[in-house]
Amino acid sequence: QVQLVESGGGLVQAGGSLRLSCAASGRTFSSAAMGWYRQTPGKERELVAAISSGGSTIYATSVKGRFSISRDNAENTMYLQMNSLKPEDSAVYYCAADFRQYHIWLQGYDPNYWGQGTQVTVSS
């Protein structure tokens, strides 16, 4: 079992930055693929970024060049650095983990473990 707890959300003006954190506990964090999803009311959940156990990363086209995903296996923590935020980035952001490879998420499979979500609001 894996427990995930997000933090770092909040209200920021357009153009600003936020850093989300996801603290993991339970099974060996270093062997898990990790990722960030986001969702707004009335829209489908979107994979924002993912990082493999080996450090390979992928990003949604809408955030490429602005967001950066990273992980600190010694601290069992994953991060999402969000720069140049736009109002359309406003959403509930969810941390996710899986002991399968994240490539299956791109095929429509859901991660096995989820955090409770943290709200990010970007004002114009």
Coordinates of N, CA and C in Angstrom, one line a residue:
Q1 N 0.8 -1.2 0.0 CA 0.0 0.0 0.0 C 0.9 1.2 0.0
V2 N 0.4 2.3 -0.7 CA 1.1 3.5 -0.7 C 0.2 4.7 -0.3
Q3 N 0.6 5.5 0.5 CA -0.1 6.7 0.9 C 0.5 8.0 0.3
L4 N -0.3 8.8 -0.3 CA 0.3 10.0 -1.0 C -0.4 11.2 -0.4
V5 N 0.4 12.3 -0.1 CA -0.2 13.5 0.5 C 0.4 14.7 -0.2
E6 N -0.5 15.4 -0.9 CA 0.0 16.6 -1.6 C 0.0 17.8 -0.8
S7 N 0.8 18.8 -1.1 CA 0.8 20.1 -0.5 C 1.3 21.1 -1.5
G8 N 1.1 22.4 -1.1 CA 1.7 23.5 -1.9 C 0.8 24.2 -2.9
G9 N -0.5 23.8 -2.9 CA -1.4 24.5 -3.7 C -1.8 25.8 -3.1
G10 N -2.5 26.6 -3.9 CA -2.9 27.9 -3.4 C -3.4 28.8 -4.5
L11 N -3.4 30.1 -4.2 CA -3.9 31.1 -5.1 C -2.6 32.0 -5.5
V12 N -2.5 32.1 -6.9 CA -1.4 32.9 -7.4 C -1.8 33.7 -8.6
Q13 N -1.2 34.8 -8.8 CA -1.5 35.6 -10.0 C -0.9 35.0 -11.3
A14 N -1.5 35.3 -12.4 CA -1.0 34.8 -13.7 C 0.5 35.3 -13.8
G15 N 1.3 34.4 -14.3 CA 2.7 34.7 -14.4 C 3.5 34.2 -13.3
G16 N 2.9 33.9 -12.2 CA 3.6 33.5 -11.0 C 4.0 32.0 -11.0
S17 N 4.5 31.6 -9.8 CA 5.0 30.2 -9.7 C 4.4 29.6 -8.4
L18 N 4.3 28.3 -8.5 CA 4.0 27.5 -7.3 C 4.8 26.2 -7.4
R19 N 5.1 25.6 -6.2 CA 5.7 24.3 -6.2 C 4.8 23.3 -5.4
L20 N 4.4 22.3 -6.1 CA 3.6 21.2 -5.4 C 4.5 20.1 -4.9
S21 N 4.2 19.6 -3.8 CA 4.9 18.4 -3.2 C 4.0 17.3 -3.0
C22 N 4.5 16.1 -3.1 CA 3.8 14.9 -2.9 C 4.7 14.0 -2.0
A23 N 4.2 13.8 -0.7 CA 5.0 13.0 0.2 C 4.4 11.6 0.1
A24 N 5.2 10.6 0.0 CA 4.8 9.2 -0.2 C 5.3 8.4 1.0
S25 N 4.4 7.4 1.4 CA 4.8 6.5 2.5 C 4.3 5.1 2.1
G26 N 4.8 4.1 2.7 CA 4.4 2.7 2.4 C 5.4 1.9 1.6
R27 N 5.1 1.4 0.5 CA 6.0 0.6 -0.3 C 7.2 1.4 -0.8
T28 N 8.2 0.8 -1.3 CA 9.4 1.4 -1.7 C 9.1 2.5 -2.8
F29 N 9.3 3.7 -2.4 CA 8.9 4.9 -3.2 C 9.8 4.9 -4.5
S30 N 11.1 4.5 -4.3 CA 12.0 4.7 -5.4 C 11.7 3.8 -6.6
S31 N 11.0 2.8 -6.5 CA 10.7 1.9 -7.6 C 9.3 2.2 -8.2
A32 N 8.7 3.2 -7.8 CA 7.4 3.6 -8.3 C 7.5 4.7 -9.4
A33 N 6.6 4.5 -10.4 CA 6.4 5.7 -11.3 C 5.5 6.6 -10.6
M34 N 5.7 7.9 -10.8 CA 5.0 8.9 -10.1 C 4.5 10.0 -11.1
G35 N 3.4 10.6 -10.8 CA 2.9 11.6 -11.7 C 1.9 12.6 -11.1
W36 N 1.6 13.6 -11.9 CA 0.6 14.6 -11.5 C -0.5 14.7 -12.5
Y37 N -1.7 14.6 -12.0 CA -2.9 14.8 -12.8 C -3.6 16.1 -12.4
R38 N -4.4 16.6 -13.2 CA -5.3 17.7 -12.8 C -6.7 17.6 -13.4
Q39 N -7.6 18.2 -12.7 CA -9.0 18.1 -13.1 C -9.8 19.4 -12.7
T40 N -10.6 19.9 -13.6 CA -11.5 21.0 -13.4 C -12.9 20.5 -13.6
P41 N -13.9 21.1 -12.9 CA -15.3 20.6 -13.1 C -15.7 20.6 -14.6
G42 N -16.3 19.5 -15.0 CA -16.8 19.4 -16.3 C -15.8 19.0 -17.3
K43 N -14.6 18.8 -16.9 CA -13.5 18.4 -17.8 C -12.9 17.0 -17.4
E44 N -12.4 16.3 -18.4 CA -11.7 15.1 -18.1 C -10.4 15.3 -17.3
R45 N -10.1 14.4 -16.5 CA -8.8 14.4 -15.8 C -7.7 14.4 -16.8
E46 N -6.6 15.2 -16.6 CA -5.5 15.3 -17.5 C -4.2 14.9 -16.8
L47 N -3.4 14.1 -17.5 CA -2.1 13.8 -17.1 C -1.2 15.0 -17.4
V48 N -0.6 15.6 -16.3 CA 0.2 16.8 -16.5 C 1.6 16.5 -16.7
A49 N 2.1 15.6 -15.9 CA 3.6 15.2 -16.0 C 3.7 13.9 -15.2
A50 N 4.8 13.1 -15.7 CA 5.1 11.9 -15.0 C 6.6 11.7 -15.0
I51 N 7.0 10.9 -14.0 CA 8.5 10.6 -13.9 C 8.6 9.1 -13.5
S52 N 9.5 8.5 -14.2 CA 9.7 7.0 -14.0 C 10.6 6.8 -12.8
S53 N 10.8 5.6 -12.3 CA 11.7 5.3 -11.2 C 13.1 5.6 -11.6
G54 N 13.4 5.6 -12.9 CA 14.8 5.9 -13.4 C 15.0 7.4 -13.7
G55 N 13.9 8.2 -13.6 CA 14.0 9.6 -13.8 C 13.6 10.1 -15.2
S56 N 13.1 9.3 -16.0 CA 12.5 9.7 -17.3 C 11.3 10.5 -17.1
T57 N 11.0 11.5 -17.9 CA 9.9 12.4 -17.7 C 9.1 12.6 -19.0
I58 N 7.8 12.9 -18.8 CA 7.0 13.3 -19.9 C 6.1 14.4 -19.4
Y59 N 5.6 15.3 -20.3 CA 4.8 16.4 -20.0 C 3.7 16.5 -21.0
A60 N 2.5 17.0 -20.5 CA 1.5 17.4 -21.4 C 2.0 18.6 -22.2
T61 N 1.5 18.7 -23.4 CA 1.9 19.7 -24.3 C 1.6 21.1 -23.8
S62 N 0.5 21.2 -23.0 CA 0.1 22.5 -22.5 C 1.0 23.1 -21.4
V63 N 1.8 22.2 -20.8 CA 2.7 22.7 -19.7 C 4.2 22.6 -20.1
K64 N 4.5 22.0 -21.2 CA 5.9 21.8 -21.5 C 6.6 23.1 -21.6
G65 N 7.8 23.2 -21.0 CA 8.6 24.4 -20.9 C 8.2 25.3 -19.7
R66 N 7.1 25.0 -19.1 CA 6.7 25.8 -17.9 C 6.7 25.0 -16.6
F67 N 6.4 23.8 -16.7 CA 6.4 22.9 -15.5 C 7.6 22.0 -15.5
S68 N 8.0 21.6 -14.3 CA 9.1 20.6 -14.2 C 8.8 19.6 -13.1
I69 N 8.8 18.4 -13.4 CA 8.6 17.3 -12.4 C 9.9 16.7 -11.9
S70 N 10.0 16.4 -10.6 CA 11.3 15.9 -10.1 C 10.9 15.0 -8.9
R71 N 11.9 14.2 -8.4 CA 11.6 13.4 -7.3 C 12.9 13.3 -6.5
D72 N 12.7 13.1 -5.2 CA 13.8 13.0 -4.2 C 13.6 11.6 -3.5
N73 N 14.2 10.6 -4.0 CA 13.9 9.3 -3.4 C 14.4 9.2 -1.9
A74 N 15.4 9.9 -1.6 CA 15.8 9.9 -0.2 C 14.8 10.5 0.8
E75 N 14.0 11.4 0.3 CA 13.0 12.0 1.1 C 11.6 11.5 0.8
N76 N 11.5 10.5 -0.2 CA 10.2 10.0 -0.5 C 9.2 11.0 -1.0
T77 N 9.7 12.0 -1.8 CA 8.9 13.1 -2.2 C 9.0 13.4 -3.6
M78 N 7.9 13.8 -4.3 CA 7.9 14.2 -5.7 C 7.5 15.7 -5.7
Y79 N 8.0 16.4 -6.7 CA 7.6 17.8 -6.8 C 7.1 18.1 -8.2
L80 N 6.4 19.2 -8.3 CA 6.0 19.8 -9.5 C 6.2 21.3 -9.4
Q81 N 7.2 21.8 -10.1 CA 7.5 23.2 -10.1 C 6.7 23.8 -11.3
M82 N 5.9 24.7 -11.0 CA 5.0 25.3 -12.0 C 5.4 26.8 -12.1
N83 N 5.8 27.2 -13.3 CA 6.2 28.6 -13.6 C 5.3 29.2 -14.7
S84 N 5.3 30.5 -14.8 CA 4.5 31.2 -15.8 C 3.1 30.6 -15.8
L85 N 2.5 30.6 -14.7 CA 1.2 30.0 -14.5 C 0.1 30.9 -15.3
K86 N -0.9 30.2 -15.8 CA -1.9 30.8 -16.6 C -3.3 30.5 -15.9
P87 N -4.3 31.3 -16.1 CA -5.6 31.0 -15.5 C -6.1 29.6 -15.9
E88 N -5.8 29.1 -17.1 CA -6.2 27.8 -17.5 C -5.5 26.7 -16.8
D89 N -4.5 27.0 -16.0 CA -3.8 26.0 -15.2 C -4.6 25.7 -13.9
S90 N -5.6 26.5 -13.6 CA -6.4 26.4 -12.4 C -7.1 25.0 -12.4
A91 N -6.9 24.2 -11.3 CA -7.5 22.9 -11.2 C -7.2 22.3 -9.9
V92 N -7.8 21.2 -9.6 CA -7.3 20.3 -8.5 C -6.2 19.4 -9.0
Y93 N -5.1 19.5 -8.4 CA -3.9 18.7 -8.8 C -3.8 17.5 -7.9
Y94 N -3.7 16.3 -8.6 CA -3.6 15.0 -7.8 C -2.2 14.4 -8.1
C95 N -1.6 13.9 -7.0 CA -0.4 13.1 -7.1 C -0.9 11.6 -7.3
A96 N -0.1 10.9 -8.1 CA -0.4 9.5 -8.4 C 0.9 8.7 -8.4
A97 N 0.7 7.4 -8.2 CA 1.8 6.5 -8.1 C 1.4 5.1 -8.6
D98 N 2.4 4.4 -9.2 CA 2.1 3.1 -9.7 C 3.4 2.3 -9.8
F99 N 3.3 1.0 -9.5 CA 4.5 0.2 -9.6 C 4.6 -0.4 -11.0
R100 N 3.7 -0.1 -11.9 CA 3.9 -0.4 -13.3 C 4.5 0.8 -14.0
Q101 N 4.9 0.7 -15.2 CA 5.5 1.9 -15.9 C 4.4 2.9 -16.3
Y102 N 4.8 4.2 -16.3 CA 3.8 5.2 -16.5 C 3.2 5.2 -17.9
H103 N 3.9 4.5 -18.8 CA 3.5 4.5 -20.2 C 2.1 4.0 -20.3
I104 N 1.6 3.1 -19.4 CA 0.3 2.6 -19.5 C -0.7 3.6 -19.2
W105 N -0.3 4.7 -18.4 CA -1.3 5.8 -18.2 C -1.6 6.5 -19.5
L106 N -0.7 6.5 -20.4 CA -0.9 7.1 -21.7 C -1.9 6.3 -22.6
Q107 N -2.1 5.0 -22.2 CA -3.0 4.1 -22.9 C -4.3 4.1 -22.2
G108 N -4.5 4.9 -21.2 CA -5.8 5.0 -20.6 C -6.0 4.3 -19.3
Y109 N -4.9 3.6 -18.8 CA -5.0 3.0 -17.5 C -4.8 4.0 -16.4
D110 N -5.5 3.9 -15.3 CA -5.4 4.8 -14.2 C -4.2 4.3 -13.3
P111 N -3.5 5.2 -12.7 CA -2.5 4.8 -11.6 C -3.2 4.1 -10.5
N112 N -2.5 3.2 -9.8 CA -3.1 2.5 -8.7 C -3.3 3.3 -7.4
Y113 N -2.5 4.3 -7.2 CA -2.6 5.1 -6.0 C -2.7 6.6 -6.3
W114 N -3.5 7.2 -5.4 CA -3.9 8.6 -5.6 C -3.8 9.4 -4.3
G115 N -3.4 10.6 -4.4 CA -3.5 11.5 -3.2 C -4.9 12.1 -3.2
Q116 N -5.1 13.0 -2.2 CA -6.4 13.6 -2.0 C -6.7 14.8 -2.8
G117 N -5.6 15.4 -3.4 CA -5.7 16.5 -4.3 C -5.4 17.8 -3.6
T118 N -4.9 18.8 -4.3 CA -4.7 20.1 -3.8 C -5.1 21.2 -4.9
Q119 N -5.8 22.2 -4.4 CA -6.3 23.2 -5.3 C -5.3 24.2 -5.7
V120 N -5.2 24.5 -7.0 CA -4.4 25.5 -7.6 C -5.3 26.5 -8.3
T121 N -5.2 27.8 -7.9 CA -6.1 28.8 -8.6 C -5.2 29.9 -9.1
V122 N -5.3 30.2 -10.4 CA -4.4 31.2 -11.0 C -5.4 32.3 -11.4
S123 N -5.2 33.5 -10.8 CA -6.1 34.7 -11.1 C -5.5 35.5 -12.3
S124 N -6.3 36.0 -13.1 CA -5.9 36.8 -14.3 C -5.7 38.3 -13.9

